[in-house]
Coordinates of C-alpha atoms in Angstrom, one line a residue:
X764 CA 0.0 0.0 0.0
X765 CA 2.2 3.4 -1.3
X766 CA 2.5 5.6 1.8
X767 CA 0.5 9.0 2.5
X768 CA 3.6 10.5 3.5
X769 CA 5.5 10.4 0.4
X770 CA 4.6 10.7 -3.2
X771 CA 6.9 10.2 -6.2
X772 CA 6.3 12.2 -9.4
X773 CA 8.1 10.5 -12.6
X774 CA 8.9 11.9 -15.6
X775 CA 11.3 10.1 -18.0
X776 CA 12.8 13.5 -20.3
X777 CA 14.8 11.3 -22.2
X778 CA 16.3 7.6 -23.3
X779 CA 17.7 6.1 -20.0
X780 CA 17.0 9.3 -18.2
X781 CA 14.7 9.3 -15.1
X782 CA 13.2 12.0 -12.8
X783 CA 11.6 11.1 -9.5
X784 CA 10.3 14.4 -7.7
X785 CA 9.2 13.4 -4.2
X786 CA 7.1 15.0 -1.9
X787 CA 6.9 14.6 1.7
X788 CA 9.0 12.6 4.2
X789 CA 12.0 10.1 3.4
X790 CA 12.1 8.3 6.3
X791 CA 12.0 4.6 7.8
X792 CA 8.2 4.1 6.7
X793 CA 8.4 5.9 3.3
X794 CA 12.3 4.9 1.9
X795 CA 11.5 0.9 0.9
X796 CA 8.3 2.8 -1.3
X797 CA 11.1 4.9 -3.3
X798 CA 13.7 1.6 -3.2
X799 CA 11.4 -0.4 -4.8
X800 CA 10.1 2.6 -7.5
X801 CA 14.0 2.6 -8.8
X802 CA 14.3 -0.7 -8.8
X803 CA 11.3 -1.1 -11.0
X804 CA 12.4 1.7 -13.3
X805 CA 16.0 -0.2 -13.6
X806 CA 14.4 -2.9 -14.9
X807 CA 12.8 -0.7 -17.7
X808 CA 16.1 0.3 -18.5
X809 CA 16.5 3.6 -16.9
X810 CA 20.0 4.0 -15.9
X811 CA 20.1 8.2 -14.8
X812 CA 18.6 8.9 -12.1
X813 CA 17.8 12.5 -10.8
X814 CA 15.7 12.6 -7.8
X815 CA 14.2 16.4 -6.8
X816 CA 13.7 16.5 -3.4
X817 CA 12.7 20.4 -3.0
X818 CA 9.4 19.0 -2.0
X819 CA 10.8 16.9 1.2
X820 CA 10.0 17.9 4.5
X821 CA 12.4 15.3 5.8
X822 CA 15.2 13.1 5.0
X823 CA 16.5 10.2 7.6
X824 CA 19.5 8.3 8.1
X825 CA 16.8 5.7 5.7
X826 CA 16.3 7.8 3.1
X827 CA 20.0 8.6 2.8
X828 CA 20.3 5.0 2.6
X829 CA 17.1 4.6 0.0
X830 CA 20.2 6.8 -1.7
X831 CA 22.7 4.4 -1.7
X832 CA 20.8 1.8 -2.4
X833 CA 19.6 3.1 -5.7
X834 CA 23.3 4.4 -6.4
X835 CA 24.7 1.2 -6.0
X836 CA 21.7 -1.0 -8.0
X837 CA 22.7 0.7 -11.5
X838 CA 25.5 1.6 -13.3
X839 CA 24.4 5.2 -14.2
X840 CA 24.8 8.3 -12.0
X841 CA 22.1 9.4 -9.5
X842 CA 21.8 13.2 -9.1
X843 CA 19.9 14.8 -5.8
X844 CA 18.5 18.2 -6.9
X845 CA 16.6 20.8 -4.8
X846 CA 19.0 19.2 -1.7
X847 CA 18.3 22.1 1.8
X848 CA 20.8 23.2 3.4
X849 CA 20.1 20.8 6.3
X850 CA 19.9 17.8 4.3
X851 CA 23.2 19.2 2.5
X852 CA 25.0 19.1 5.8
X853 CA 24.0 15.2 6.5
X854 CA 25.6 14.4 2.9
X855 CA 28.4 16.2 4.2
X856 CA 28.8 14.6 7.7
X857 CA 28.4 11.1 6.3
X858 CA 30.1 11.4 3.0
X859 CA 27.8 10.9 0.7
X860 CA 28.1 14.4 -0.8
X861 CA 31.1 12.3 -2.3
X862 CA 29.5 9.3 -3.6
X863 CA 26.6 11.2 -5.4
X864 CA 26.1 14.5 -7.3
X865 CA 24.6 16.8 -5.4
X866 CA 22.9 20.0 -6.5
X867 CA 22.0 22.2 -4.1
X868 CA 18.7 23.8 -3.4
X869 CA 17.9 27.6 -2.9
X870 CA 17.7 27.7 0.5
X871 CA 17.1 30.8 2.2
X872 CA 19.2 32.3 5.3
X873 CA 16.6 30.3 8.1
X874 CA 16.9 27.0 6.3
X875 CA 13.7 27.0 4.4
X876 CA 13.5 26.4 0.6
X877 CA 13.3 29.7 -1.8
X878 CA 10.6 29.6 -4.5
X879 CA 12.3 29.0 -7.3

């Protein structure tokens, strides 16, 4: 049964190329309903990821592994977009700023997200 707490928006823009915008919270309930959503678009051939998160209210320690996991189920690159300032910081801390492309968000000087 997908979650309440997260929704996830695809759009495919091109061949290979996959965009999941999610809205909500990424957290121990909602992170196995995006794990299994890339898994099922790897096995239609979708290699790029890019997942928007300037909708997320929250990211936990699960959903930074949901990020992981998807990086290490494919070959092609996974790119977090819209990422806040807090969220930016945890990628930081635990090194996954490294292992994945990460584009910032607009956040504004008290941590919130700038329309955009």
């Amino acid at each position: 049964m997908p979650s309440r707490l997260l929704s996830i928006e695809v759009t495919r823009p091109q061949a290979g190329h996959v965009r999941l915008r999610l809205t909500g919270e990424l957290d121990f309930d909602t992170a196995p309903e995006l794990i299994a959503a890339a898994a099922q678009l790897r096995r239609d051939g979708y290699e790029q990821f890019e997942v928007d998160l300037n909708a997320v209210t929250l990211c936990d320690s699960s959903g930074l592994s949901a990020f992981v996991v998807i990086h290490r189920s494919g070959t092609g690159p996974i790119r977090l977009t819209g990422v806040s300032r807090q969220l930016q910081q945890l990628l930081d801390r635990t090194g996954l700023a490294e292992l994945l492309a990460v584009d910032p968000g607009t956040a504004t000087v008290d941590g919130s997200q700038a329309a955009g």
